[in-house]
Short mmCIF file of C-alpha atoms and ligand atoms in Angstrom, two decimals:
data_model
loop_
_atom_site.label_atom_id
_atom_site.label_comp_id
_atom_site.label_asym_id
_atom_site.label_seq_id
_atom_site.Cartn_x
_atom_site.Cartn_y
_atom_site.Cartn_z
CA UNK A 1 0.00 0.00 0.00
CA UNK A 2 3.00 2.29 0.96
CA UNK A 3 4.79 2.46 -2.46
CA UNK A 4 7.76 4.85 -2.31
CA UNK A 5 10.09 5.91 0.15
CA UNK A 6 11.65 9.33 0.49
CA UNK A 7 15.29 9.31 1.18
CA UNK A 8 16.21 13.01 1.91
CA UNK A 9 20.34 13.04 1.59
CA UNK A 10 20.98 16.39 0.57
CA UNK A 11 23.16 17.38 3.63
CA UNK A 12 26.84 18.41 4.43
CA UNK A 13 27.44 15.24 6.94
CA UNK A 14 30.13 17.85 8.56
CA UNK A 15 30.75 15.77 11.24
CA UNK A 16 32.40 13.30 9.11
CA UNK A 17 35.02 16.16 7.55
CA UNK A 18 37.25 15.61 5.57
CA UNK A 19 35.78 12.24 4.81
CA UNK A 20 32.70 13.77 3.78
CA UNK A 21 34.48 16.71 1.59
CA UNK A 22 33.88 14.43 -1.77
CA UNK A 23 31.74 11.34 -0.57
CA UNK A 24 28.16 11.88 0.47
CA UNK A 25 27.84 10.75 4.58
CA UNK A 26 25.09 8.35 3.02
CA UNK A 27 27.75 6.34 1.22
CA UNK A 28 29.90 5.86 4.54
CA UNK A 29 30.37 2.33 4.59
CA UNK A 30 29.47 -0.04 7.71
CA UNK A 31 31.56 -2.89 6.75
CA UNK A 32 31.16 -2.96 2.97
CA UNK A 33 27.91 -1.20 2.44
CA UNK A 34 27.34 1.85 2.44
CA UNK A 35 24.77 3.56 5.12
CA UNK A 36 22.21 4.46 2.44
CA UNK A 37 22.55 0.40 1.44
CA UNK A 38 21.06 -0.39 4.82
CA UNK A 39 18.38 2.11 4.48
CA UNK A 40 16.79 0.46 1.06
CA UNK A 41 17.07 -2.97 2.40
CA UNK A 42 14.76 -2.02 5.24
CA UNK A 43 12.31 -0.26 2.80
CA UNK A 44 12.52 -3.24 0.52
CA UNK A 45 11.48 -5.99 3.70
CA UNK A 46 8.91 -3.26 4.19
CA UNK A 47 7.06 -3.80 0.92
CA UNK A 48 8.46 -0.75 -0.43
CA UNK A 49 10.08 -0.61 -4.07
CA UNK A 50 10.00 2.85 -5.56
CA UNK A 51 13.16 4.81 -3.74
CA UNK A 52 13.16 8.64 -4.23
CA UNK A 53 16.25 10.30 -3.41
CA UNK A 54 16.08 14.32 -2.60
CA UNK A 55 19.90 14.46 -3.21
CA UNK A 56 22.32 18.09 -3.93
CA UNK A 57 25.42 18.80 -4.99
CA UNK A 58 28.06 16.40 -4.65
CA UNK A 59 25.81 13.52 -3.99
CA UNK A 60 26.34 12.03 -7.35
CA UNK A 61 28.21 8.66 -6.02
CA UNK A 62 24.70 7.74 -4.72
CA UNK A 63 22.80 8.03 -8.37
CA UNK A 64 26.12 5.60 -9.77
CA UNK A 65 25.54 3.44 -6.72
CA UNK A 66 21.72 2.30 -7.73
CA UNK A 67 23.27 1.31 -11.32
CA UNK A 68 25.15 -0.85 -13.04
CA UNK A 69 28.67 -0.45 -13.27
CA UNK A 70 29.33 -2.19 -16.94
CA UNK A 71 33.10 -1.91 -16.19
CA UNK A 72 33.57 -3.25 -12.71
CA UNK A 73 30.64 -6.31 -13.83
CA UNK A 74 33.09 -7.04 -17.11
CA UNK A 75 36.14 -6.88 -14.69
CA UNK A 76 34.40 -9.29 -12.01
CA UNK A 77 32.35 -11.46 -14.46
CA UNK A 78 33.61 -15.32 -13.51
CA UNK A 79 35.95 -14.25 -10.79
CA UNK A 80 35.92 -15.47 -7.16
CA UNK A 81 35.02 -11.79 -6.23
CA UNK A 82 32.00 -12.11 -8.28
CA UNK A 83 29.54 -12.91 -4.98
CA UNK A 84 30.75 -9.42 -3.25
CA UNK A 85 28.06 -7.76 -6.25
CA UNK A 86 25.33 -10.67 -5.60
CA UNK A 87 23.50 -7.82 -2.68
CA UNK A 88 23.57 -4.87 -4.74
CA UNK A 89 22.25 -6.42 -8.09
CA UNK A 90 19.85 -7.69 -6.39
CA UNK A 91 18.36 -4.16 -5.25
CA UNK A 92 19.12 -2.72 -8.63
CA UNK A 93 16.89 -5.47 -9.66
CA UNK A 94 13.66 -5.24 -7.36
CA UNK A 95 13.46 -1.22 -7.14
CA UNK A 96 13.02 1.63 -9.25
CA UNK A 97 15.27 4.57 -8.12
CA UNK A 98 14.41 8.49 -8.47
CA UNK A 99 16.23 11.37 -8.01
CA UNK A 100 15.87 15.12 -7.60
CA UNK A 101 18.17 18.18 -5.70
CA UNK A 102 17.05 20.35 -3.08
CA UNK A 103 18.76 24.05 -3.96
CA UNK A 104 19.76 24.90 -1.31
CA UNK A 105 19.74 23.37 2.64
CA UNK A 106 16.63 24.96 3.92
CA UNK A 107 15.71 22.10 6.92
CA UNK A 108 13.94 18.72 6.60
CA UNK A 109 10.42 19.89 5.70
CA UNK A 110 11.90 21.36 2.87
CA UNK A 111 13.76 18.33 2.02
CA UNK A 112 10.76 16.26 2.18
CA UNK A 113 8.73 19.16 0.03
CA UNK A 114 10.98 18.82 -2.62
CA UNK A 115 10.89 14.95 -3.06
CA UNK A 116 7.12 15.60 -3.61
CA UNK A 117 7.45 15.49 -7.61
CA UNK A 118 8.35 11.91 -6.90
CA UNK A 119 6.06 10.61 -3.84
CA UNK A 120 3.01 11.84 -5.97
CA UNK A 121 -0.29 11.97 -3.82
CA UNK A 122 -0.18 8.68 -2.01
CA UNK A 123 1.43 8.37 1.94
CA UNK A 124 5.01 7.30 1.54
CA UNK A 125 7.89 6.64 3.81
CA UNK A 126 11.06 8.41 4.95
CA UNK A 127 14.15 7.16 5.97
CA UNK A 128 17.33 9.08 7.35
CA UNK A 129 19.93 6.71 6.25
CA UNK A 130 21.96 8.55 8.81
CA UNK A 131 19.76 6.61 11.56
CA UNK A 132 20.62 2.77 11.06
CA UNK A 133 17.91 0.55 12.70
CA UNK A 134 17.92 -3.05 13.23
CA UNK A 135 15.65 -5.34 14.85
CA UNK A 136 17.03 -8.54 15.72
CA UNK A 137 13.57 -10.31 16.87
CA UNK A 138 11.50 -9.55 13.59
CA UNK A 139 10.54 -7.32 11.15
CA UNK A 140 12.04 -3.64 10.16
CA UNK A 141 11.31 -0.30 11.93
CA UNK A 142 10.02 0.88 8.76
CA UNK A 143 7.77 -2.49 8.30
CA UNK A 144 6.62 -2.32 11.88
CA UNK A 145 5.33 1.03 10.65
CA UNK A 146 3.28 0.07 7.75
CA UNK A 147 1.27 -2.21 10.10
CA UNK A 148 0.72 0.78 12.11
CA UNK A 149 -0.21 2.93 9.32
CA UNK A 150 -2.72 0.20 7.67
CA UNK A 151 -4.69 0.25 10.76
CA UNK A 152 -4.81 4.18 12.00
CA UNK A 153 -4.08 5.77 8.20
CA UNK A 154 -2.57 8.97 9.72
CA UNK A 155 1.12 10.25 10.02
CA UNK A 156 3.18 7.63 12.00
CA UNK A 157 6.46 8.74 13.10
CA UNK A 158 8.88 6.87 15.43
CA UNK A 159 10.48 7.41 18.56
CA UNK A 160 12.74 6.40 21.72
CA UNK A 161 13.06 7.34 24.86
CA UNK A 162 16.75 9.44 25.20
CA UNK A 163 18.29 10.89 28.67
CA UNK A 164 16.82 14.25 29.44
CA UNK A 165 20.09 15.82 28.51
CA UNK A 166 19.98 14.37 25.12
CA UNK A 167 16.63 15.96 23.94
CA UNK A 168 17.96 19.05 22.33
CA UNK A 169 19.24 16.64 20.01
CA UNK A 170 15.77 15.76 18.85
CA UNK A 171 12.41 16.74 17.90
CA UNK A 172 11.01 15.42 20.97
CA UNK A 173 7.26 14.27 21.22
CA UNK A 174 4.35 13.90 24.11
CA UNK A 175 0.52 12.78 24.09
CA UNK A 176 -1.69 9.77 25.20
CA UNK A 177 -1.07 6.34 25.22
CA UNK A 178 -3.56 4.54 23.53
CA UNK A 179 -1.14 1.30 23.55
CA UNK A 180 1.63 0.18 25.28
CA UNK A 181 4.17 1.73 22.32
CA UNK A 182 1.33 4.17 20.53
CA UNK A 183 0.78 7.53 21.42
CA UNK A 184 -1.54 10.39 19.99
CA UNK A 185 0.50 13.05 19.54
CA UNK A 186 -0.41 16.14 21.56
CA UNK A 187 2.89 18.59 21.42
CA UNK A 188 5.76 18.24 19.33
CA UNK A 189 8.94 20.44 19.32
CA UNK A 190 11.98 20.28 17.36
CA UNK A 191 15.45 20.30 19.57
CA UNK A 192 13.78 22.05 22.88
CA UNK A 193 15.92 23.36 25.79
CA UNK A 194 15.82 20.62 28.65
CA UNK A 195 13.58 22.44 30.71
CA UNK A 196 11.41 23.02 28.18
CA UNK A 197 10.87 19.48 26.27
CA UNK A 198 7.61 18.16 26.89
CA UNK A 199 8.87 14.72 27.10
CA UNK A 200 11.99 12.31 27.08
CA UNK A 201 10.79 10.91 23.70
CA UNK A 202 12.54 11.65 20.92
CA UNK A 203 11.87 11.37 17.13
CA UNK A 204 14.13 9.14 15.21
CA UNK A 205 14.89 9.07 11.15
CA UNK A 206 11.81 7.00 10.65
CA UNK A 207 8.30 8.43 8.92
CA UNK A 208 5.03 7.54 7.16
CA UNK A 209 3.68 10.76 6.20
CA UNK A 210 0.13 11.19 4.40
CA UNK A 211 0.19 13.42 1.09
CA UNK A 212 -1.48 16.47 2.81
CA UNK A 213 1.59 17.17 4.33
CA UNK A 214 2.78 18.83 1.08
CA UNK A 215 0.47 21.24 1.46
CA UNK A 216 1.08 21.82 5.31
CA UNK A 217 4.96 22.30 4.75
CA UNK A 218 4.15 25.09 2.19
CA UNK A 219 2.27 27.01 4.93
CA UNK A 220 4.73 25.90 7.61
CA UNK A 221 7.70 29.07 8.66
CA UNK A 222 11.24 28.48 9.16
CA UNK A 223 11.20 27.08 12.79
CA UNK A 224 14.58 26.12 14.69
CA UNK A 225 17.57 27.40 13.32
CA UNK A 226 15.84 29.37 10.72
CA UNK A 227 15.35 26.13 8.64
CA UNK A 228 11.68 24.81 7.83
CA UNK A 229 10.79 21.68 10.36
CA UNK A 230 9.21 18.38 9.40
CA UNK A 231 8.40 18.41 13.09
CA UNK A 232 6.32 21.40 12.64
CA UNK A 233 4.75 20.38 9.74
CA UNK A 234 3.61 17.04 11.71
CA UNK A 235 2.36 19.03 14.55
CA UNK A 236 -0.07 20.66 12.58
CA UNK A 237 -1.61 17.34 11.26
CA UNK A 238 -1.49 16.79 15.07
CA UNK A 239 -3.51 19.72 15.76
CA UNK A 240 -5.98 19.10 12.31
CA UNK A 241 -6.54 15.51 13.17
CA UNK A 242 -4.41 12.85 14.54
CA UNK A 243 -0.51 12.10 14.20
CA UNK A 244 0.54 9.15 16.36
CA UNK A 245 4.13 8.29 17.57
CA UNK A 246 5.15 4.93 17.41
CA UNK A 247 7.99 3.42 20.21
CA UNK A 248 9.82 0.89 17.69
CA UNK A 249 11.13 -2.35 18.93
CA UNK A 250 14.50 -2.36 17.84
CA UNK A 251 17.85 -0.55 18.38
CA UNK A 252 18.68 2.50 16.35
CA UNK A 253 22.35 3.92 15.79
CA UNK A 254 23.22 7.28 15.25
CA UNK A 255 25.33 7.17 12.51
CA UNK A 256 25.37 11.13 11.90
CA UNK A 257 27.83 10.77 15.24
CA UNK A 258 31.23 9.44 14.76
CA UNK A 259 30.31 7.41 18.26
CA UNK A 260 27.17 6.06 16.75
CA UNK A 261 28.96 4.96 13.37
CA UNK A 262 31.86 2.95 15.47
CA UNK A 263 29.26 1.48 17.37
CA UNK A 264 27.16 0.28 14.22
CA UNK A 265 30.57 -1.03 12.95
CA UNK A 266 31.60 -3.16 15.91
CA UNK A 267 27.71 -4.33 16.58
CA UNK A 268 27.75 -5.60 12.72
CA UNK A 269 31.38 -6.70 12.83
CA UNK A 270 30.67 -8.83 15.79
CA UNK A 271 27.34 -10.09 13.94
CA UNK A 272 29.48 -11.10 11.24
CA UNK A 273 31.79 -13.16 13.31
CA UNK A 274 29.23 -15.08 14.94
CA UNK A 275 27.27 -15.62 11.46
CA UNK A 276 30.65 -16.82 10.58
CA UNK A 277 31.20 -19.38 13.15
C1 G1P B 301 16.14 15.37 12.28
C2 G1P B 301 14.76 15.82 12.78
C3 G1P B 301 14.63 15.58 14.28
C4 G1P B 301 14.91 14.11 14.57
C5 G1P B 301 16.28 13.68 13.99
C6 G1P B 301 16.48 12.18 14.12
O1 G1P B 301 17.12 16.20 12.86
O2 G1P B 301 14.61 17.21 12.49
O3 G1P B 301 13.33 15.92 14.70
O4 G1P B 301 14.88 13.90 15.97
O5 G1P B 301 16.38 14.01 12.60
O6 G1P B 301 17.73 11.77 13.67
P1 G1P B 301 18.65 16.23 12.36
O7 G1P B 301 19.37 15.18 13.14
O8 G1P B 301 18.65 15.97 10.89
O9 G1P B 301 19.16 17.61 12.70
#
């Protein structure tokens, strides 16, 4: 039902300078994929096959990722290396890939706004690839969201509960619990002060959005940082009618942090020693 998921990766990935001066963050590798690798798998396992990438300058490396390489394929063709392509021709093969640029970086919501030429007027899902989640007792974050979605057909956005020093980090989220990991979103704030966040729950790179948002985001002003906020955005379909936040079982890295990448990399370089075993 969910068709196409939004991949905004227009941004700087500072953190990881120089690295980052001529590779997109997104391509990063964890082991031997890259980050964004991780994020179509767990669109793919979520039913999801049309990827739309809101991309800028310098993000090139992810369009030649999603294609074939004729070169390296003639190179490999036959050769005991030819397995290490098996993953990624396998994507290639079961998803359609789209691209477009967002000018210039003007926050999330506008991210998201711009990716709307490709999402069309149907609820989609987004993924910051920078956010790596894995659950090792079942399905995706992103499929665990679909479910959601089928039943309450609203905006379903997840979160996690962070220290209370950690939630100017975030857009951080409150309301009623009408299950045990559901809540009908009340308030919503992107990156509060401590003392001012209405909660310890904070919004991770995972969303189902419905296609009114489009419209919403257009109305929405620049929030935090001057930059126009998905958060916001969200908050009015909150207000309007109902947005629900969804506590995901699973663990999520931050790979945006250099701490969060080396802990993704030792969590799936252990995982590959066991598997090995
Ligand atoms: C974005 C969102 C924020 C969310 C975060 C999750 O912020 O604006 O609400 O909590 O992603 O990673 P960013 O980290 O891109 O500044």
């Amino acid at each position: 039902m969910i068709q196409t998921c939004l991949f905004p990766a227009a941004g700087y990935g500072t953190r990881f300078l120089p690295a980052t001066k001529s590779l997109p963050k997104e391509m990063l590798p964890i082991l031997t994929k890259p980050l964004i690798h991780y994020g179509v798998d767990e669109a793919l396992e979520a039913g999801i096959n049309n990827m739309a990438f809101v991309t800028g300058r310098g993000k090139r490396a992810l369009e030649d990722y999603f294609d074939k390489s004729y070169e390296l394929e003639e190179q490999i063709a036959g050769s005991s290396k030819e397995y290490l392509l098996t993953e990624i021709r396998e994507l290639i093969k079961n998803c359609t890939f789209s691209f477009t640029r967002q000018e210039s970086m003007k926050g999330l919501g506008d991210a998201i706004y711009t990716g709307r030429t490709l999402v069309r007027d149907e609820p989609f899902g987004v993924i910051l690839a920078d956010d790596l989640c894995i659950n090792e007792e079942g399905e995706g974050v992103l499929s665990q969201m679909v479910k959601i979605y089928e039943k309450y057909r609203c905006s379903i956005i997840a979160v996690m509960e962070v220290d209370k020093q950690q939630v100017s980090n975030y857009g951080i989220v409150s309301g009623k619990f009408i299950e045990d990991d559901l809540i009908i979103i009340d308030n919503m704030i992107e990156k509060p002060n401590v003392n001012e966040a209405p909660s310890n729950l904070a919004i991770i790179g995972r969303y189902i959005l419905t296609p009114d948002i489009f419209e919403i985001i257009k109305n929405t002003k620049p929030g935090k940082n001057g930059e126009i906020q998905i958060t916001d955005a969200i908050m009015t379909q909150a207000k309007n009618g109902i947005a629900i936040a969804y506590k995901f079982k699973g663990k999520r890295f931050d790979c945006g942090s250099v701490d969060g990448y080396a802990q993704a990399t030792q969590y799936f370089y252990e995982k590959l020693k066991n598997d090995c075993k």
